[in-house]
Amino acid sequence: MRLLVTGGAGFIGANFVHLLVREYPETAVVVLDKFTYAGDRASLAPVADRVEIVEGDVADAALVDSLVARVDAVVHFAAESHNDNSLADPYPFVHTNLVGTYTLLEAVRRHGVRYHHISTDEVYGDLELDDPAKFTPTTPYNPSSPYSATKAGSDLLVRAWVRSFGVEATISNCSNNYGPFQHVEKFIPRQVTGLVDGVRPKLYGSGENVRDWIHVEDHNRAVLAILERGRSGETYLIGADGETSNLDVVRTILELMGREADDFEHVADRPGHDLRYAIDASLLRDELGWTPRFTSFRDGLADTVEWYRANEAWWRPHKAATEAKYAQLGR
Ligand code: NAD
Ligand code: TDX
């Protein structure tokens, strides 16, 4: 099997490449990554001699065509992925998430190559805190931010290319990931690395917002199950029943790092801040037999805190610039 992994130098993509090299050594992996602020060669350093790394843009049609021509399948992780950035400057989200996906779809259509599209639960908008419902594959799309709107648009492009052109493709919409190699702009790494520097965690608004946390390795094992056994045209929701309020996440991080549980501060809220996400992953569990391995969020979080403590050399180069961006937003 020859696999093109876009965005393989980012958080989830790099973990995916590590998993492939570890457990599927017979797979030939080509990574296509633009190495934006979010892509880091250091994340691929441990496997650099086992994969081919191409620096380039998923919206570069000639480059994408030449790479797709020599693989059996594409897993498309590359994206602009941070909501706060999409509020400050939406254009890169339109370019990468929409034009980039379009470019890949045209290439897989031309070459008859299998395509898997990585997406997010944010396409469904948000739920009330007390709503018993969870997102399912038939929940109507209702994205809130430029990030989630471009991800929603990219999903719809995939569906259209399946129906109109017979492209063989699957989509997965996953909830919030945590684990090693996540950029320090994201909630959990920001707070953990801040605490290493003696900075109190910063909660947007009230902190009552709920995210449905899943360990990145569980997400990636679900992606492999879909690649191997998923039905073309199907949408699979990925989640591990990890609903937790931001307030509780911060309290757990503080406790794991030996601080008082109330040693955080509230900062300005994110405009349009989604209240709650929750995933019903029963299709994935029942049809493909996937189950998460990280069943205790607290244990997974403890591993992640340890990883950031042990890998300061990886995150330190990104920390100051990230906090300078937040300072401009007053957060
Ligand atoms: P990330 O920001 O850590 O990594 C994105 C990667 O894509 C980087 O390596 C970056 O250099 C690369 N990239 C950006 N623009 C590119 C372009 N035009 N061409 C080629 N490469 C480009 O993101 P992540 O958190 O790893 O997310 C990966 C995917 O998973 C995204 O599609 C995201 O929407 C989706 N997702 C993320 C989460 C989450 O919790 N992080 C949850 C569900 C879905
Ligand atoms: O400093 C912070 N304080 C805070 O309270 C930061 C950075 C975030 N937050 C809140 C906002 C969210 O409610 O924490 C929650 C998580 O924030 P992010 O890490 O920015 O993630 P989110 O906006 O939920 O989106 C993430 O999950 C879905 C990923 O970034 C997306 O790529 C994915 O699609």
Coordinates of C-alpha atoms and ligand atoms in Angstrom, one line a residue:
M1 CA 0.0 0.0 0.0
R2 CA 1.3 3.5 -1.0
L3 CA -0.3 6.3 1.1
L4 CA -0.2 10.0 0.6
V5 CA -0.7 11.8 4.0
T6 CA -1.3 15.5 3.7
G7 CA -0.6 17.6 6.8
G8 CA 1.7 14.9 8.1
A9 CA 3.9 17.4 10.0
G10 CA 0.9 18.7 12.0
F11 CA -0.4 17.3 15.3
I12 CA -2.8 14.5 14.2
G13 CA -1.0 13.8 10.9
A14 CA 2.4 13.4 12.6
N15 CA 0.9 11.0 15.1
F16 CA -0.7 9.1 12.2
V17 CA 2.6 8.8 10.4
H18 CA 4.3 7.5 13.6
L19 CA 1.6 4.9 14.0
L20 CA 1.9 3.8 10.4
V21 CA 5.7 3.4 10.7
R22 CA 5.4 1.6 14.0
E23 CA 2.6 -0.8 13.1
Y24 CA 2.3 -0.9 9.3
P25 CA 6.0 -1.0 8.3
E26 CA 5.1 -2.4 4.8
T27 CA 3.2 0.8 3.9
A28 CA 5.1 3.3 1.8
V29 CA 4.3 6.8 3.2
V30 CA 4.6 10.1 1.3
V31 CA 3.9 13.2 3.4
L32 CA 2.8 16.5 1.7
D33 CA 3.0 19.5 4.0
K34 CA 3.4 23.2 3.5
F35 CA 5.2 23.6 6.8
T36 CA 3.1 26.6 7.9
Y37 CA 3.5 27.9 11.5
A38 CA 1.7 24.6 12.5
G39 CA 3.9 22.1 10.7
D40 CA 7.1 21.1 12.4
R41 CA 9.9 19.0 10.9
A42 CA 10.8 18.0 14.4
S43 CA 7.5 16.1 14.8
L44 CA 8.7 13.8 11.9
A45 CA 12.3 13.6 12.9
P46 CA 12.0 10.2 14.6
V47 CA 10.6 8.7 11.4
A48 CA 12.3 10.9 8.8
D49 CA 14.3 8.0 7.3
R50 CA 11.2 5.9 6.9
V51 CA 8.9 8.3 5.0
E52 CA 9.2 10.6 2.0
I53 CA 8.6 14.2 3.0
V54 CA 7.5 16.7 0.3
E55 CA 7.2 20.4 1.1
G56 CA 4.3 22.0 -0.8
D57 CA 0.7 23.2 -0.9
V58 CA -2.3 21.0 -1.2
A59 CA -3.7 23.7 -3.5
D60 CA -0.8 23.3 -5.9
A61 CA -2.6 21.3 -8.7
A62 CA 0.5 20.2 -10.6
L63 CA 2.4 19.0 -7.5
V64 CA -0.7 17.3 -6.1
D65 CA -1.4 15.5 -9.4
S66 CA 2.2 14.2 -9.6
L67 CA 2.0 12.8 -6.0
V68 CA -1.5 11.3 -6.3
A69 CA -0.5 9.5 -9.5
R70 CA 1.9 7.3 -7.6
V71 CA -0.2 6.2 -4.5
D72 CA -3.1 3.9 -3.8
A73 CA -4.8 6.2 -1.3
V74 CA -4.8 9.7 0.2
V75 CA -5.5 10.6 3.8
H76 CA -6.2 14.3 3.9
F77 CA -5.3 15.9 7.3
A78 CA -3.8 19.2 6.0
A79 CA -5.9 22.2 7.1
E80 CA -5.8 25.5 8.8
S81 CA -7.1 24.2 12.1
H82 CA -7.4 26.9 14.7
N83 CA -10.7 28.7 15.3
D84 CA -9.1 31.8 16.9
N85 CA -6.9 32.3 13.8
S86 CA -9.9 31.9 11.5
L87 CA -11.6 34.8 13.3
A88 CA -8.5 37.0 13.0
D89 CA -7.8 36.1 9.3
P90 CA -10.2 33.8 7.5
Y91 CA -8.5 33.7 4.0
P92 CA -5.9 31.0 4.6
F93 CA -8.8 28.8 5.8
V94 CA -10.7 29.3 2.5
H95 CA -7.5 28.6 0.5
T96 CA -6.3 25.5 2.3
N97 CA -9.5 23.9 3.5
L98 CA -11.7 24.6 0.5
V99 CA -9.3 25.0 -2.5
G100 CA -6.9 22.5 -1.1
T101 CA -9.6 19.8 -0.8
Y102 CA -11.0 20.6 -4.2
T103 CA -7.5 20.2 -5.7
L104 CA -7.0 16.8 -4.0
L105 CA -10.5 15.6 -5.1
E106 CA -9.8 16.5 -8.8
A107 CA -6.5 14.6 -8.6
V108 CA -8.0 11.4 -7.0
R109 CA -10.9 11.6 -9.5
R110 CA -8.4 11.7 -12.4
H111 CA -6.2 8.8 -11.1
G112 CA -9.0 6.6 -9.5
V113 CA -7.3 6.8 -6.1
R114 CA -9.1 6.1 -2.8
Y115 CA -9.6 9.2 -0.6
H116 CA -10.2 9.7 3.1
H117 CA -11.2 13.1 4.3
I118 CA -10.4 14.1 7.9
S119 CA -13.0 16.5 9.3
T120 CA -14.4 17.8 12.6
D121 CA -17.5 17.6 14.7
E122 CA -17.6 21.5 14.5
V123 CA -19.4 21.2 11.2
Y124 CA -22.6 20.5 13.2
G125 CA -22.5 23.7 15.2
D126 CA -23.1 23.3 18.9
L127 CA -25.5 21.7 21.5
E128 CA -27.1 23.1 24.6
L129 CA -25.4 22.0 27.8
D130 CA -28.5 20.0 29.0
D131 CA -29.4 18.6 25.5
P132 CA -29.5 14.8 25.7
A133 CA -28.7 14.7 22.0
K134 CA -25.3 14.0 20.5
F135 CA -24.1 14.6 16.9
T136 CA -24.9 11.8 14.5
P137 CA -24.1 11.3 10.8
T138 CA -27.5 12.8 9.9
T139 CA -27.3 16.0 12.1
P140 CA -27.7 19.0 9.9
Y141 CA -24.6 21.1 9.2
N142 CA -24.6 24.4 11.1
P143 CA -21.0 25.7 11.4
S144 CA -20.2 28.7 13.5
S145 CA -16.7 30.0 12.7
P146 CA -14.8 30.5 9.4
Y147 CA -12.8 27.5 10.4
S148 CA -15.8 25.2 10.8
A149 CA -17.6 26.7 7.8
T150 CA -14.6 25.9 5.5
K151 CA -14.4 22.4 7.0
A152 CA -18.2 21.9 6.4
G153 CA -17.7 23.1 2.8
S154 CA -14.9 20.7 2.2
D155 CA -17.0 17.8 3.5
L156 CA -19.8 18.8 1.1
L157 CA -17.3 18.9 -1.8
V158 CA -16.3 15.3 -1.0
R159 CA -19.9 14.2 -0.9
A160 CA -20.5 15.8 -4.3
W161 CA -17.4 14.2 -5.8
V162 CA -18.6 10.8 -4.6
R163 CA -22.1 11.2 -6.0
S164 CA -21.4 13.1 -9.2
F165 CA -18.1 11.6 -10.3
G166 CA -18.0 8.2 -8.5
V167 CA -14.9 9.1 -6.5
E168 CA -14.2 6.4 -3.8
A169 CA -14.1 8.4 -0.6
T170 CA -15.0 8.3 3.1
I171 CA -15.3 11.2 5.6
S172 CA -14.7 11.2 9.4
N173 CA -15.8 13.9 11.7
C174 CA -13.9 13.7 15.0
S175 CA -14.2 15.5 18.3
N176 CA -11.4 17.4 20.1
N177 CA -8.0 15.6 20.1
Y178 CA -5.3 15.7 22.8
G179 CA -1.9 14.1 23.0
P180 CA 1.7 14.6 22.0
F181 CA 2.8 17.0 19.3
Q182 CA -0.2 19.3 19.6
H183 CA 0.6 23.0 18.8
V184 CA 0.9 25.2 21.9
E185 CA -1.9 27.5 20.5
K186 CA -4.5 24.8 21.4
F187 CA -6.3 24.7 24.8
I188 CA -4.5 21.8 26.6
P189 CA -0.9 22.4 25.5
R190 CA -1.3 26.2 26.0
Q191 CA -2.2 25.7 29.7
V192 CA 0.3 22.9 30.4
T193 CA 3.2 24.9 28.8
G194 CA 2.0 28.1 30.5
L195 CA 2.2 26.4 33.9
V196 CA 5.7 25.3 33.1
D197 CA 6.5 29.0 32.8
G198 CA 4.5 29.9 35.9
V199 CA 1.5 31.4 34.0
R200 CA -2.0 30.7 35.2
P201 CA -4.4 28.8 32.8
K202 CA -6.7 31.1 30.9
L203 CA -10.3 30.1 30.5
Y204 CA -12.4 31.8 27.8
G205 CA -15.6 33.3 29.3
S206 CA -17.2 31.2 32.0
G207 CA -15.4 28.0 31.2
E208 CA -18.6 26.0 31.1
N209 CA -18.1 25.1 27.4
V210 CA -17.9 21.3 26.9
R211 CA -15.6 19.5 24.5
D212 CA -15.7 15.7 23.8
W213 CA -12.1 14.8 24.3
I214 CA -10.4 11.8 22.5
H215 CA -6.8 10.7 22.5
V216 CA -5.1 11.3 19.1
E217 CA -4.1 7.7 18.9
D218 CA -7.7 6.6 19.2
H219 CA -8.7 9.0 16.5
N220 CA -5.9 7.7 14.2
R221 CA -6.8 4.0 14.8
A222 CA -10.4 4.8 13.8
V223 CA -9.1 6.4 10.6
L224 CA -7.1 3.2 9.8
A225 CA -10.3 1.1 10.5
I226 CA -12.2 3.4 8.0
L227 CA -9.5 3.2 5.4
E228 CA -9.4 -0.6 5.7
R229 CA -13.1 -1.4 6.1
G230 CA -15.2 1.8 5.6
R231 CA -17.9 2.0 3.0
S232 CA -17.3 4.5 0.2
G233 CA -19.6 7.6 0.5
E234 CA -20.1 7.0 4.2
T235 CA -19.5 9.5 7.0
Y236 CA -18.2 8.1 10.3
L237 CA -18.3 10.1 13.5
I238 CA -15.3 9.6 15.8
G239 CA -15.5 10.2 19.5
A240 CA -14.7 8.4 22.8
D241 CA -17.5 9.7 25.2
G242 CA -15.1 12.2 26.7
E243 CA -17.4 15.1 27.4
T244 CA -15.7 17.5 29.9
S245 CA -16.1 21.2 30.6
N246 CA -13.1 23.5 30.0
L247 CA -13.3 24.3 33.7
D248 CA -12.8 20.7 34.7
V249 CA -10.0 20.2 32.2
V250 CA -8.1 23.1 33.7
R251 CA -8.8 21.9 37.3
T252 CA -7.4 18.5 36.3
I253 CA -4.3 20.0 34.7
L254 CA -3.7 22.1 37.8
E255 CA -4.0 19.1 40.0
L256 CA -1.7 17.0 37.8
M257 CA 0.9 19.8 37.9
G258 CA 0.7 20.2 41.7
R259 CA -1.2 23.5 41.8
E260 CA -4.4 24.6 43.6
A261 CA -7.5 23.7 41.5
D262 CA -8.7 27.3 41.4
D263 CA -5.4 28.8 40.3
F264 CA -6.6 30.0 36.9
E265 CA -8.1 33.2 35.4
H266 CA -11.0 34.0 33.2
V267 CA -10.2 36.0 30.0
A268 CA -12.3 37.5 27.2
D269 CA -14.6 34.9 25.5
R270 CA -14.1 33.8 21.9
P271 CA -16.7 35.5 19.6
G272 CA -19.3 32.9 18.6
H273 CA -17.8 30.4 21.0
D274 CA -19.5 27.0 20.5
L275 CA -21.0 25.8 23.8
R276 CA -20.9 22.0 23.6
Y277 CA -19.9 19.2 21.2
A278 CA -20.8 15.6 21.8
I279 CA -20.3 12.6 19.4
D280 CA -22.4 9.5 18.9
A281 CA -19.8 7.1 17.4
S282 CA -22.1 4.0 17.3
L283 CA -21.7 3.5 13.5
L284 CA -17.9 3.3 13.9
R285 CA -18.2 1.0 16.9
D286 CA -21.0 -1.3 15.5
E287 CA -20.0 -1.4 11.8
L288 CA -16.2 -1.3 12.1
G289 CA -15.6 -2.7 15.5
W290 CA -13.5 0.2 16.7
T291 CA -13.2 1.0 20.4
P292 CA -11.0 3.6 22.1
R293 CA -8.0 2.4 24.1
F294 CA -7.6 5.5 26.2
T295 CA -10.8 5.2 28.3
S296 CA -9.6 7.4 31.2
F297 CA -9.3 11.0 30.1
R298 CA -7.5 11.8 33.3
D299 CA -4.8 9.1 32.7
G300 CA -4.4 10.3 29.0
L301 CA -4.1 13.9 30.2
A302 CA -1.5 12.8 32.8
D303 CA 0.6 11.2 30.0
T304 CA 0.2 14.3 27.9
V305 CA 1.4 16.6 30.7
E306 CA 4.4 14.4 31.1
W307 CA 5.1 14.5 27.4
Y308 CA 5.1 18.3 27.4
R309 CA 7.4 18.4 30.5
A310 CA 9.8 16.0 28.8
N311 CA 9.7 17.6 25.3
E312 CA 10.2 21.3 26.0
A313 CA 12.8 21.5 23.2
W314 CA 9.9 20.6 20.8
W315 CA 7.4 23.2 22.0
R316 CA 9.6 26.1 23.2
P317 CA 10.4 27.5 19.7
H318 CA 6.6 28.1 19.2
K319 CA 5.6 29.5 22.6
A320 CA 6.5 33.2 22.5
A321 CA 5.1 33.9 19.0
T322 CA 1.8 32.1 20.0
E323 CA 1.4 34.1 23.2
A324 CA 2.2 37.3 21.2
K325 CA -0.8 36.5 18.9
Y326 CA -3.0 35.9 22.0
A327 CA -1.9 39.1 23.6
Q328 CA -3.1 41.0 20.5
L329 CA -6.5 39.4 21.0
G330 CA -6.6 40.3 24.7
R331 CA -6.7 36.6 25.6
Ligands
NAD1 P1 -2.5 21.2 12.8 O1 -2.8 22.7 12.6 O2 -1.7 20.8 13.9 O3 -1.7 20.7 11.5 C1 -2.1 21.1 10.2 C2 -0.9 20.7 9.2 O4 -1.3 21.0 7.9 C3 0.4 21.4 9.5 O5 1.5 20.5 9.4 C4 0.4 22.4 8.3 O6 1.8 22.8 8.0 C5 -0.3 21.7 7.2 N1 -0.9 22.6 6.2 C6 -1.6 23.7 6.4 N2 -1.9 24.3 5.3 C7 -1.4 23.5 4.3 C8 -1.4 23.5 2.9 N3 -2.1 24.5 2.2 N4 -0.8 22.6 2.2 C9 -0.2 21.5 2.8 N5 -0.1 21.5 4.2 C10 -0.7 22.4 4.9 O7 -3.9 20.5 12.7 P2 -4.4 19.2 13.4 O8 -4.9 19.6 14.7 O9 -3.4 18.1 13.3 O10 -5.6 18.8 12.5 C11 -5.5 17.9 11.4 C12 -6.8 17.7 10.7 O11 -7.7 17.1 11.7 C13 -7.5 19.0 10.2 O12 -8.1 18.7 9.0 C14 -8.5 19.3 11.3 O13 -9.6 20.0 10.8 C15 -8.9 17.9 11.8 N6 -9.4 17.8 13.1 C16 -8.7 18.3 14.2 C17 -9.1 18.1 15.5 C18 -8.3 18.5 16.7 O14 -8.8 18.4 17.8 N7 -7.1 19.0 16.5 C19 -10.4 17.4 15.7 C20 -11.1 17.0 14.6 C21 -10.6 17.2 13.3
TDX2 O1 -6.6 29.5 26.1 C1 -7.6 29.0 25.8 N1 -8.6 29.0 26.7 C2 -9.9 28.4 26.5 O2 -10.7 28.4 27.4 C3 -7.9 28.3 24.6 C4 -6.8 28.2 23.5 C5 -9.1 27.7 24.3 N2 -10.1 27.7 25.3 C6 -11.3 27.0 25.1 C7 -12.0 27.2 23.7 C8 -12.7 25.9 23.5 O3 -13.9 25.9 24.2 O4 -11.0 25.6 25.1 C9 -11.8 24.9 24.2 C10 -10.9 24.2 23.2 O5 -10.2 25.2 22.4 P1 -9.3 24.8 21.2 O6 -8.1 24.0 21.6 O7 -9.0 26.1 20.4 O8 -10.2 23.8 20.3 P2 -11.6 24.0 19.6 O9 -11.9 25.4 19.2 O10 -12.6 23.3 20.4 O11 -11.3 23.2 18.2 C11 -10.6 22.0 18.2 O12 -11.4 20.9 18.1 C12 -12.0 20.7 16.9 C13 -9.5 22.0 17.1 O13 -8.7 23.2 17.3 C14 -10.1 21.9 15.8 O14 -9.1 21.8 14.8 C15 -11.0 20.7 15.7 O15 -11.7 20.7 14.5

